[in-house]
XYZ file of C-alpha atoms in Angstrom:
472
model
C 20.106 9.145 1.670
C 23.040 7.765 -0.307
C 26.379 9.257 0.860
C 28.156 11.528 -1.640
C 30.681 9.782 -3.854
C 34.346 10.669 -3.804
C 36.069 11.584 -7.121
C 37.763 8.181 -7.127
C 34.394 6.405 -6.744
C 32.887 8.522 -9.540
C 35.757 7.572 -11.865
C 35.494 3.906 -10.911
C 31.729 3.822 -11.514
C 32.046 5.577 -14.874
C 34.749 3.177 -16.066
C 32.687 0.232 -14.852
C 29.691 1.469 -16.844
C 31.736 2.075 -19.990
C 33.296 -1.389 -19.955
C 30.616 -3.544 -18.310
C 27.481 -2.519 -20.175
C 28.708 -3.430 -23.710
C 29.974 -6.746 -22.344
C 26.601 -7.463 -20.780
C 24.880 -6.584 -24.055
C 27.004 -9.151 -25.885
C 26.437 -11.850 -23.252
C 22.660 -11.375 -23.369
C 22.720 -11.934 -27.116
C 25.011 -14.989 -26.972
C 24.612 -16.505 -23.478
C 21.750 -14.858 -21.551
C 21.777 -17.558 -18.870
C 25.171 -16.315 -17.650
C 23.790 -12.807 -17.137
C 20.681 -14.106 -15.401
C 22.721 -16.437 -13.165
C 25.009 -13.512 -12.357
C 22.017 -11.550 -11.112
C 20.764 -14.546 -9.134
C 24.212 -14.886 -7.542
C 24.238 -11.237 -6.461
C 20.616 -11.248 -5.260
C 21.095 -14.393 -3.186
C 24.477 -13.382 -1.738
C 24.346 -9.691 -0.810
C 22.011 -7.908 1.563
C 20.339 -4.642 0.594
C 18.823 -3.476 3.872
C 20.874 -1.116 6.034
C 17.966 -0.089 8.260
C 18.896 -0.927 11.839
C 22.617 -0.269 11.438
C 24.283 2.342 13.636
C 26.314 3.663 10.691
C 24.964 4.006 7.145
C 26.903 2.364 4.331
C 26.589 1.727 0.612
C 25.531 -1.670 -0.651
C 26.242 -3.267 -3.999
C 22.706 -2.293 -5.038
C 23.296 1.441 -4.557
C 26.695 1.742 -6.251
C 26.556 4.372 -8.954
C 23.260 5.936 -7.863
C 25.079 9.061 -6.729
C 26.391 9.614 -10.258
C 23.680 8.219 -12.529
C 19.884 8.261 -12.282
C 20.109 4.538 -11.495
C 22.621 2.285 -9.772
C 25.207 0.435 -11.855
C 23.424 -2.851 -11.233
C 20.165 -1.313 -12.405
C 21.864 0.044 -15.527
C 23.163 -3.454 -16.262
C 19.643 -4.848 -15.801
C 18.066 -2.285 -18.133
C 20.817 -2.869 -20.696
C 20.238 -6.612 -20.488
C 16.500 -6.052 -20.883
C 17.033 -3.891 -23.967
C 19.370 -6.506 -25.450
C 16.775 -9.205 -24.753
C 14.143 -7.092 -26.534
C 16.374 -6.727 -29.602
C 17.047 -10.452 -29.598
C 13.320 -11.127 -29.441
C 12.586 -8.679 -32.276
C 15.298 -10.328 -34.384
C 13.504 -13.675 -33.975
C 9.766 -12.890 -34.008
C 8.941 -16.497 -34.884
C 10.352 -17.762 -31.591
C 8.228 -18.837 -28.630
C 6.405 -16.018 -26.863
C 7.613 -15.189 -23.359
C 4.911 -15.108 -20.668
C 2.153 -13.845 -23.004
C -0.421 -13.348 -20.171
C 1.905 -10.778 -18.555
C 3.015 -8.840 -21.646
C 0.047 -6.476 -21.814
C 0.528 -5.465 -18.187
C 4.203 -4.767 -18.798
C 3.301 -2.482 -21.699
C 0.550 -0.831 -19.636
C 2.965 -0.073 -16.783
C 5.500 1.394 -19.202
C 2.841 3.713 -20.623
C 1.564 4.594 -17.147
C 5.009 5.544 -15.871
C 5.766 7.401 -19.124
C 2.620 9.453 -18.487
C 3.823 10.239 -14.969
C 7.192 11.317 -16.377
C 5.471 13.680 -18.800
C 3.189 15.194 -16.149
C 6.019 15.435 -13.634
C 8.305 17.283 -16.039
C 5.469 19.676 -16.868
C 5.105 20.397 -13.154
C 8.828 21.045 -12.791
C 9.717 17.822 -10.962
C 13.273 16.609 -11.525
C 13.533 13.469 -13.648
C 15.643 11.672 -11.048
C 12.815 12.200 -8.532
C 10.121 11.030 -10.957
C 12.120 7.888 -11.728
C 13.416 7.475 -8.174
C 13.372 4.183 -6.317
C 10.660 5.455 -3.971
C 8.366 5.662 -6.982
C 7.384 2.823 -9.314
C 10.671 2.125 -11.094
C 11.165 -1.209 -9.368
C 7.939 -2.576 -10.866
C 9.570 -2.135 -14.274
C 12.804 -3.650 -12.908
C 10.836 -6.654 -11.646
C 9.207 -7.258 -15.022
C 12.454 -6.780 -16.953
C 14.208 -9.359 -14.775
C 11.266 -11.738 -15.072
C 11.446 -11.643 -18.880
C 15.255 -11.894 -18.833
C 15.063 -15.045 -16.694
C 12.375 -16.630 -18.887
C 14.435 -15.974 -22.005
C 17.673 -17.176 -20.402
C 16.534 -20.529 -19.003
C 14.905 -22.108 -22.037
C 16.297 -25.641 -21.863
C 16.232 -28.507 -19.372
C 19.937 -28.077 -18.683
C 19.633 -24.365 -18.008
C 16.559 -24.730 -15.795
C 18.290 -27.463 -13.772
C 21.261 -25.138 -13.409
C 18.938 -22.408 -12.105
C 17.258 -24.752 -9.647
C 20.464 -26.054 -8.115
C 22.045 -22.602 -8.128
C 19.133 -21.482 -5.950
C 19.605 -24.421 -3.555
C 23.408 -24.108 -3.328
C 23.392 -20.335 -2.852
C 20.666 -20.604 -0.225
C 22.786 -23.184 1.628
C 25.906 -21.002 1.447
C 23.968 -17.953 2.623
C 22.459 -20.012 5.438
C 25.858 -21.241 6.636
C 27.204 -17.687 6.499
C 24.283 -16.434 8.595
C 24.654 -19.301 11.088
C 28.374 -18.653 11.621
C 27.701 -14.935 12.073
C 24.817 -15.624 14.482
C 26.290 -18.361 16.671
C 29.959 -17.319 16.686
C 29.692 -13.546 16.440
C 27.014 -10.910 17.062
C 24.507 -11.711 14.350
C 23.331 -9.265 11.698
C 24.648 -5.732 12.250
C 21.381 -4.385 10.807
C 19.481 -4.985 14.050
C 16.912 -2.293 14.898
C 15.610 -4.288 17.864
C 18.936 -3.912 19.658
C 20.321 -0.733 18.112
C 17.124 1.342 18.187
C 14.795 -0.318 20.701
C 17.457 -1.373 23.223
C 16.388 -5.042 23.283
C 19.047 -7.660 23.955
C 18.345 -9.650 20.795
C 20.644 -11.150 18.176
C 19.096 -11.740 14.766
C 19.989 -14.045 11.898
C 18.903 -11.705 9.090
C 16.949 -8.471 9.101
C 16.669 -8.077 5.323
C 13.359 -9.603 4.233
C 15.054 -10.833 1.047
C 17.510 -12.933 3.073
C 14.498 -14.449 4.818
C 13.039 -15.200 1.395
C 16.240 -16.922 0.259
C 16.152 -19.103 3.382
C 12.428 -19.869 2.948
C 12.829 -20.762 -0.726
C 15.722 -23.064 0.142
C 13.623 -24.681 2.894
C 10.729 -25.226 0.482
C 12.965 -26.872 -2.133
C 14.439 -29.171 0.527
C 10.995 -30.094 1.873
C 9.687 -30.716 -1.673
C 12.604 -33.041 -2.466
C 12.034 -34.895 0.809
C 8.295 -35.398 0.347
C 7.404 -35.409 -3.365
C 6.477 -38.876 -4.702
C 8.717 -38.492 -7.766
C 11.736 -37.583 -5.625
C 13.585 -40.604 -4.247
C 16.833 -39.346 -2.644
C 19.276 -41.744 -0.993
C 19.469 -41.860 2.790
C 22.666 -39.804 2.768
C 21.136 -37.184 0.517
C 17.951 -37.272 2.584
C 19.976 -36.500 5.731
C 21.701 -33.575 3.986
C 18.363 -32.209 2.800
C 16.847 -32.488 6.277
C 19.826 -30.681 7.817
C 19.507 -27.996 5.151
C 15.777 -27.711 5.889
C 16.373 -27.241 9.629
C 19.094 -24.641 8.988
C 16.862 -22.542 6.728
C 13.868 -22.712 9.054
C 16.132 -21.669 11.936
C 17.322 -18.729 9.838
C 13.744 -17.478 9.479
C 12.809 -18.157 13.096
C 15.883 -16.395 14.495
C 15.334 -13.382 12.249
C 12.168 -12.530 14.202
C 10.300 -11.032 11.239
C 6.560 -11.671 11.504
C 5.970 -11.292 7.770
C 8.716 -13.850 7.090
C 7.285 -16.354 9.533
C 3.791 -15.979 8.072
C 5.217 -16.219 4.544
C 7.076 -19.422 5.431
C 3.867 -20.818 6.913
C 1.988 -20.080 3.677
C 4.694 -21.844 1.653
C 4.473 -25.014 3.727
C 0.674 -24.949 3.807
C 0.834 -24.866 0.009
C 3.282 -27.804 -0.015
C 0.944 -29.741 2.265
C -1.956 -29.193 -0.147
C 0.156 -30.338 -3.115
C 1.054 -33.681 -1.532
C -0.937 -36.876 -2.095
C -3.064 -38.051 0.811
C -0.708 -40.724 2.149
C 2.140 -38.280 2.655
C 0.134 -35.506 4.259
C -0.068 -37.212 7.660
C 3.705 -37.558 8.059
C 4.313 -34.017 6.830
C 1.656 -32.698 9.220
C 3.398 -34.344 12.201
C 6.876 -33.092 11.276
C 5.502 -29.673 10.358
C 3.606 -29.345 13.633
C 6.750 -30.226 15.607
C 8.874 -27.712 13.722
C 6.155 -25.040 13.987
C 5.920 -25.535 17.754
C 9.663 -25.104 18.164
C 9.757 -22.062 15.876
C 6.785 -20.415 17.600
C 8.319 -20.995 21.052
C 11.655 -19.494 20.019
C 9.902 -16.599 18.277
C 7.799 -15.807 21.363
C 10.591 -16.210 23.911
C 13.106 -14.021 22.107
C 10.922 -11.413 20.390
C 7.152 -11.372 20.880
C 7.157 -11.296 24.679
C 8.626 -7.803 24.501
C 5.501 -6.643 22.654
C 2.787 -8.107 24.854
C 3.204 -10.927 27.351
C -0.500 -11.828 27.589
C -0.395 -14.552 24.917
C 1.478 -15.532 21.803
C -1.361 -14.450 19.514
C -1.863 -11.076 21.191
C 1.889 -10.511 20.993
C 1.833 -11.334 17.295
C -0.839 -8.699 16.535
C 0.119 -6.225 19.271
C 0.261 -3.261 16.869
C -2.833 -4.108 14.800
C -5.250 -5.238 17.534
C -8.751 -3.743 17.029
C -8.859 -2.213 20.514
C -5.937 0.054 19.653
C -8.029 1.968 17.129
C -6.821 3.195 13.752
C -4.844 6.149 15.120
C -2.799 4.040 17.532
C -2.149 1.038 15.306
C 0.176 0.157 12.494
C -2.624 1.015 10.055
C -2.487 4.723 10.944
C 0.157 5.168 8.243
C -2.216 3.861 5.559
C -5.027 5.960 7.003
C -2.844 9.082 6.781
C -1.841 8.226 3.213
C -5.509 7.781 2.256
C -6.352 11.143 3.829
C -3.611 12.710 1.664
C -5.021 11.397 -1.612
C -7.548 14.264 -1.905
C -8.782 14.176 -5.524
C -5.958 11.934 -6.790
C -7.582 8.554 -6.339
C -7.736 7.704 -10.046
C -4.093 8.229 -11.070
C -2.426 8.777 -7.694
C -0.181 11.514 -6.408
C 2.506 10.730 -8.973
C 5.613 8.575 -8.720
C 7.163 11.522 -6.847
C 4.153 11.916 -4.535
C 4.251 11.984 -0.729
C 1.721 11.922 2.094
C 1.334 13.776 5.376
C 0.230 12.809 8.864
C 1.004 13.017 12.566
C 4.806 13.158 12.694
C 4.928 11.794 16.225
C 3.005 8.649 15.268
C 5.065 8.385 12.058
C 8.429 9.088 13.684
C 9.842 5.836 12.265
C 9.576 7.455 8.811
C 12.067 10.161 9.752
C 11.478 12.941 7.242
C 10.763 10.645 4.290
C 7.045 10.336 3.533
C 7.436 9.165 -0.048
C 6.483 5.540 0.711
C 4.137 3.542 2.923
C 4.456 0.167 4.600
C 2.281 -1.709 2.151
C 3.174 -2.697 -1.377
C -0.421 -2.372 -2.536
C -0.839 0.878 -0.596
C 2.330 2.263 -2.160
C 1.089 1.497 -5.675
C -2.224 3.168 -4.830
C -0.499 6.260 -3.403
C 1.723 6.687 -6.442
C -0.474 5.587 -9.357
C -3.979 5.512 -7.943
C -6.736 3.007 -8.612
C -5.556 2.588 -12.214
C -2.065 1.476 -11.155
C -3.388 -0.743 -8.370
C -5.796 -2.509 -10.735
C -2.959 -3.079 -13.209
C -0.695 -4.476 -10.484
C -3.388 -6.759 -9.068
C -4.362 -7.902 -12.577
C -0.731 -8.776 -13.298
C -0.538 -10.925 -10.173
C -3.922 -12.485 -10.954
C -2.730 -13.420 -14.462
C 0.309 -15.089 -12.902
C -1.819 -17.066 -10.435
C -4.213 -18.164 -13.193
C -1.306 -19.307 -15.388
C 0.191 -21.427 -12.615
C -3.170 -22.964 -11.675
C -3.865 -23.826 -15.297
C -0.577 -25.643 -15.877
C 0.546 -27.017 -12.499
C -0.969 -30.490 -12.832
C 0.721 -31.139 -16.174
C 4.255 -30.702 -14.824
C 6.481 -33.466 -13.491
C 9.928 -33.847 -11.957
C 12.197 -30.818 -11.759
C 9.809 -28.743 -13.869
C 7.135 -29.254 -11.234
C 9.583 -28.374 -8.455
C 10.590 -25.194 -10.281
C 6.984 -24.108 -10.794
C 5.899 -25.028 -7.261
C 8.910 -23.231 -5.759
C 8.076 -20.147 -7.820
C 4.464 -20.074 -6.684
C 5.444 -20.814 -3.075
C 7.906 -17.928 -3.301
C 5.068 -15.680 -4.448
C 3.038 -16.764 -1.402
C 5.978 -15.796 0.803
C 5.822 -12.251 -0.596
C 2.075 -11.821 0.036
C 2.452 -10.598 3.676
C 5.232 -8.232 2.587
C 3.048 -6.875 -0.208
C 0.370 -6.239 2.407
C 2.405 -4.674 5.239
C 5.999 -4.241 3.990
C 7.904 -1.952 1.652
C 8.770 -4.212 -1.317
C 8.135 -1.698 -4.115
C 10.963 0.622 -3.035
C 13.496 -2.215 -2.648
C 15.496 -3.190 -5.747
C 16.585 -6.586 -4.437
C 13.127 -7.531 -3.180
C 11.405 -6.695 -6.455
C 13.934 -8.624 -8.541
C 13.480 -11.670 -6.317
C 9.720 -11.280 -6.747
C 10.365 -11.135 -10.499
C 12.294 -14.413 -10.228
C 9.371 -16.120 -8.504
C 7.045 -14.840 -11.234
C 9.378 -16.211 -13.893
C 9.825 -19.734 -12.488
C 6.426 -21.246 -13.483
C 6.763 -19.759 -16.980
C 10.223 -21.313 -17.298
C 8.898 -24.683 -16.147
C 5.956 -24.626 -18.577
C 8.252 -23.523 -21.399
C 10.537 -26.489 -20.729
C 7.547 -28.837 -20.735
C 6.387 -27.415 -24.062
C 9.816 -28.085 -25.553
C 9.705 -31.660 -24.192
C 6.268 -32.290 -25.722
C 7.338 -30.918 -29.109
C 10.484 -33.051 -29.023
C 8.479 -36.169 -28.174
C 6.015 -35.504 -31.009
C 8.892 -34.923 -33.433
C 10.586 -38.183 -32.396
C 7.284 -40.047 -32.695
C 6.586 -38.664 -36.188
C 10.166 -39.337 -37.236
C 9.922 -42.960 -36.046
C 6.649 -43.470 -37.931
C 8.131 -41.990 -41.096
């Protein structure tokens, strides 16, 4: 629960809204890349997770939520999205933005509007219907995706985005390393604060692990891609950056992050030509061995010391049964669906179950530890099909265009798709839908291939124009 705001904080938030939102509106119309880069800077630099801390505190993502229905940052995002819509309507002849995704965006808007209508008829408060434990962040994700696609529509802007990602990931990695090796690590540490384990962690927030993994992927791509030919000095910097980011994930001891990082590098391996795969396999195997050893020694052995694999799946092993495993939560949520399978229990809906087995939920049963399960709980089979169709359209778009991209456009698209692969374990067993920062970063990964293909389209049109002009 967000702590109550003091009168001074209320006044500050109101003034910020009154002055900031019109400014943002103007920037989106004139220089949308500055707004989008501002969001990227915040998302890459500030943690959102406070779970595991001994004392609760506000984050930049929750400022204003005690006064408005949404946080100030969310209000800025929605304002920017509305400004982007007006800009698009003012220029209907311009290039379409991510056309395969548009129909799903509209469908989600109508679906959530229907839930608002039904919820108000049932006497549910609007702030609960549109709360962050509902489906609001799916809309936030799509708004940010479209804002990013609109903002980075030139080679210069896309290059700026790419290197902003790399530089911010490096800065965040250095910050985490200093805090880990010279101080006490992340203060959000449930392993030590709640479970009593003597463990320091690099990052607990899954989004910080994503930032590190995305930085590691970009470094590995630049080191291995045939079209990338860095100097020896730059190669050494990239390798050091790669090791730092992998260490950040390993020393965070998040299983979903480690699996996500593994999926990203398996994807990179498949994208490489045959001659380079052998070298990457050797280096990757060495790094994986080190990471797995550190992960087991410092975290997994506390779960089950029989083997590394049994420790990794200690809470989902078949012999535990559904009622004694991590999946009991999803089982309880399914049991609570009753006759609401088609449209869900509503964005305000909750589930019930054995409170002892679900003690980690506290008294909040308005979400489940599965992104897909959460969508199903809230919006039923209809919402889940829409969400899965949206992701399928994204995958199909990337697969259709990936082999036509070269250079930095290819890196941008590959990094976006690799970032999506990182989020797959979290979508299966995490809580991404209720996290503002996580969903915006997912929106960024969805946007990156569309940006890359848009840049390529501009390049092709320019080449054809120059060719026709030369002939004339």
